[in-house]
mmCIF file of C-alpha atoms in Angstrom:
data_model
loop_
_atom_site.group_PDB
_atom_site.id
_atom_site.type_symbol
_atom_site.label_atom_id
_atom_site.label_comp_id
_atom_site.label_asym_id
_atom_site.label_seq_id
_atom_site.Cartn_x
_atom_site.Cartn_y
_atom_site.Cartn_z
ATOM 1 C CA UNK A 1 15.094 9.912 -49.583
ATOM 2 C CA UNK A 2 12.854 13.005 -48.754
ATOM 3 C CA UNK A 3 13.004 16.342 -49.023
ATOM 4 C CA UNK A 4 15.212 18.806 -46.938
ATOM 5 C CA UNK A 5 13.657 20.184 -43.792
ATOM 6 C CA UNK A 6 16.753 22.111 -42.308
ATOM 7 C CA UNK A 7 19.878 23.834 -43.662
ATOM 8 C CA UNK A 8 22.475 21.188 -45.177
ATOM 9 C CA UNK A 9 25.854 22.148 -46.747
ATOM 10 C CA UNK A 10 27.062 20.578 -49.699
ATOM 11 C CA UNK A 11 30.449 19.563 -50.479
ATOM 12 C CA UNK A 12 31.724 21.812 -53.968
ATOM 13 C CA UNK A 13 33.775 19.308 -56.063
ATOM 14 C CA UNK A 14 35.918 21.669 -57.545
ATOM 15 C CA UNK A 15 34.278 24.655 -59.623
ATOM 16 C CA UNK A 16 32.299 21.561 -61.630
ATOM 17 C CA UNK A 17 35.030 20.414 -63.836
ATOM 18 C CA UNK A 18 37.712 17.696 -62.031
ATOM 19 C CA UNK A 19 36.357 14.345 -61.318
ATOM 20 C CA UNK A 20 37.442 11.158 -60.668
ATOM 21 C CA UNK A 21 36.386 8.168 -62.212
ATOM 22 C CA UNK A 22 37.221 4.285 -61.552
ATOM 23 C CA UNK A 23 39.444 2.996 -64.538
ATOM 24 C CA UNK A 24 38.448 -0.108 -66.595
ATOM 25 C CA UNK A 25 40.061 -3.400 -65.765
ATOM 26 C CA UNK A 26 43.230 -3.867 -68.086
ATOM 27 C CA UNK A 27 43.621 -0.650 -69.056
ATOM 28 C CA UNK A 28 46.136 2.321 -68.906
ATOM 29 C CA UNK A 29 45.377 6.080 -69.486
ATOM 30 C CA UNK A 30 48.444 8.100 -69.712
ATOM 31 C CA UNK A 31 48.296 11.765 -68.480
ATOM 32 C CA UNK A 32 47.042 13.978 -70.498
ATOM 33 C CA UNK A 33 45.113 11.751 -72.570
ATOM 34 C CA UNK A 34 41.231 12.052 -73.703
ATOM 35 C CA UNK A 35 39.339 10.057 -71.211
ATOM 36 C CA UNK A 36 36.216 8.336 -72.314
ATOM 37 C CA UNK A 37 33.588 6.200 -70.268
ATOM 38 C CA UNK A 38 32.773 2.729 -71.651
ATOM 39 C CA UNK A 39 29.477 1.195 -71.476
ATOM 40 C CA UNK A 40 29.574 -0.105 -67.728
ATOM 41 C CA UNK A 41 30.911 3.645 -66.662
ATOM 42 C CA UNK A 42 34.431 2.937 -66.307
ATOM 43 C CA UNK A 43 37.239 5.431 -67.381
ATOM 44 C CA UNK A 44 39.342 4.067 -70.649
ATOM 45 C CA UNK A 45 41.519 6.003 -73.098
ATOM 46 C CA UNK A 46 39.259 8.271 -75.724
ATOM 47 C CA UNK A 47 38.476 6.119 -78.789
ATOM 48 C CA UNK A 48 35.755 5.987 -81.416
ATOM 49 C CA UNK A 49 34.506 2.691 -79.536
ATOM 50 C CA UNK A 50 33.976 4.285 -76.062
ATOM 51 C CA UNK A 51 30.641 5.175 -75.216
ATOM 52 C CA UNK A 52 31.085 9.432 -74.028
ATOM 53 C CA UNK A 53 34.063 11.784 -73.176
ATOM 54 C CA UNK A 54 34.624 12.864 -69.825
ATOM 55 C CA UNK A 55 37.687 14.838 -69.625
ATOM 56 C CA UNK A 56 41.319 14.909 -70.127
ATOM 57 C CA UNK A 57 43.542 12.949 -67.541
ATOM 58 C CA UNK A 58 45.644 15.079 -65.127
ATOM 59 C CA UNK A 59 47.800 11.826 -63.867
ATOM 60 C CA UNK A 60 48.442 8.667 -65.029
ATOM 61 C CA UNK A 61 46.481 5.746 -64.479
ATOM 62 C CA UNK A 62 47.591 2.412 -64.559
ATOM 63 C CA UNK A 63 45.281 -0.584 -64.020
ATOM 64 C CA UNK A 64 46.863 -2.750 -67.003
ATOM 65 C CA UNK A 65 47.107 -5.772 -64.314
ATOM 66 C CA UNK A 66 43.934 -4.923 -62.434
ATOM 67 C CA UNK A 67 40.184 -5.192 -61.980
ATOM 68 C CA UNK A 68 37.596 -2.318 -62.879
ATOM 69 C CA UNK A 69 37.394 -0.076 -60.301
ATOM 70 C CA UNK A 70 41.064 -1.200 -58.660
ATOM 71 C CA UNK A 71 42.287 2.239 -59.857
ATOM 72 C CA UNK A 72 41.275 6.118 -60.541
ATOM 73 C CA UNK A 73 42.243 8.582 -62.826
ATOM 74 C CA UNK A 74 41.485 12.295 -62.153
ATOM 75 C CA UNK A 75 40.120 13.826 -64.863
ATOM 76 C CA UNK A 76 39.506 17.794 -65.688
ATOM 77 C CA UNK A 77 36.773 19.158 -68.056
ATOM 78 C CA UNK A 78 37.422 22.264 -69.987
ATOM 79 C CA UNK A 79 39.391 23.825 -73.004
ATOM 80 C CA UNK A 80 42.083 21.498 -74.192
ATOM 81 C CA UNK A 81 44.856 21.770 -76.920
ATOM 82 C CA UNK A 82 44.983 18.761 -78.732
ATOM 83 C CA UNK A 83 46.385 17.038 -82.184
ATOM 84 C CA UNK A 84 44.306 17.768 -85.306
ATOM 85 C CA UNK A 85 43.240 14.443 -87.585
ATOM 86 C CA UNK A 86 44.980 14.376 -90.625
ATOM 87 C CA UNK A 87 42.511 12.639 -92.652
ATOM 88 C CA UNK A 88 39.546 14.037 -91.816
ATOM 89 C CA UNK A 89 41.223 17.781 -90.341
ATOM 90 C CA UNK A 90 39.178 20.392 -88.351
ATOM 91 C CA UNK A 91 39.381 23.468 -90.221
ATOM 92 C CA UNK A 92 38.421 27.346 -88.621
ATOM 93 C CA UNK A 93 35.048 26.206 -90.564
ATOM 94 C CA UNK A 94 34.761 23.817 -87.510
ATOM 95 C CA UNK A 95 34.724 26.493 -84.804
ATOM 96 C CA UNK A 96 31.696 26.444 -82.444
ATOM 97 C CA UNK A 97 31.313 22.481 -84.072
ATOM 98 C CA UNK A 98 31.276 19.869 -82.268
ATOM 99 C CA UNK A 99 34.632 17.693 -83.034
ATOM 100 C CA UNK A 100 35.019 13.841 -82.631
ATOM 101 C CA UNK A 101 37.557 11.488 -81.210
ATOM 102 C CA UNK A 102 39.753 10.252 -83.520
ATOM 103 C CA UNK A 103 42.073 8.333 -80.789
ATOM 104 C CA UNK A 104 42.949 9.488 -76.751
ATOM 105 C CA UNK A 105 44.544 12.517 -78.362
ATOM 106 C CA UNK A 106 43.453 13.493 -81.462
ATOM 107 C CA UNK A 107 40.202 14.960 -82.810
ATOM 108 C CA UNK A 108 38.950 15.422 -86.384
ATOM 109 C CA UNK A 109 36.077 16.537 -88.147
ATOM 110 C CA UNK A 110 34.361 13.432 -88.866
ATOM 111 C CA UNK A 111 31.117 11.885 -87.149
ATOM 112 C CA UNK A 112 31.098 8.749 -88.933
ATOM 113 C CA UNK A 113 31.897 5.632 -86.402
ATOM 114 C CA UNK A 114 32.815 7.662 -83.348
ATOM 115 C CA UNK A 115 31.743 9.747 -80.733
ATOM 116 C CA UNK A 116 31.781 13.491 -80.039
ATOM 117 C CA UNK A 117 35.095 15.335 -78.337
ATOM 118 C CA UNK A 118 33.375 18.330 -77.740
ATOM 119 C CA UNK A 119 33.130 22.086 -79.072
ATOM 120 C CA UNK A 120 36.093 23.294 -81.198
ATOM 121 C CA UNK A 121 36.746 26.560 -79.591
ATOM 122 C CA UNK A 122 39.939 27.602 -82.326
ATOM 123 C CA UNK A 123 42.116 25.853 -84.728
ATOM 124 C CA UNK A 124 46.167 26.861 -84.726
ATOM 125 C CA UNK A 125 48.977 25.100 -86.467
ATOM 126 C CA UNK A 126 49.578 23.434 -82.831
ATOM 127 C CA UNK A 127 46.372 21.639 -83.104
ATOM 128 C CA UNK A 128 42.642 22.114 -82.089
ATOM 129 C CA UNK A 129 41.471 23.992 -78.939
ATOM 130 C CA UNK A 130 38.376 21.554 -77.820
ATOM 131 C CA UNK A 131 35.854 22.567 -75.148
ATOM 132 C CA UNK A 132 35.272 19.150 -73.724
ATOM 133 C CA UNK A 133 32.181 19.383 -71.583
#
């Protein structure tokens, strides 16, 4: 590619918070699940073994019978309320710090053997408010 030599409109994608990712083979992601990317860049349910967090699924994406990329999932980044781990719970002392993926609906305070879910914004009786970036 060469540098621009004239005005060129850009397509804005939402407010930079919504994306559409191809889903990994034989994978089903439920609406509301935290979504991560695997090593090859395909969407999977968030799990400690994933490569990096991506966002939260807006709708179900069922690629359980398909090859990688046969189905896509719409995800959104931003603050979401998720469950708090009972083994390594997030406390008010963690507000402002990083919290970590336990599964596709739960975060905890331990970084051991997992990936970052995002920044803890609040801890409530209902769960943890995590900003997924």
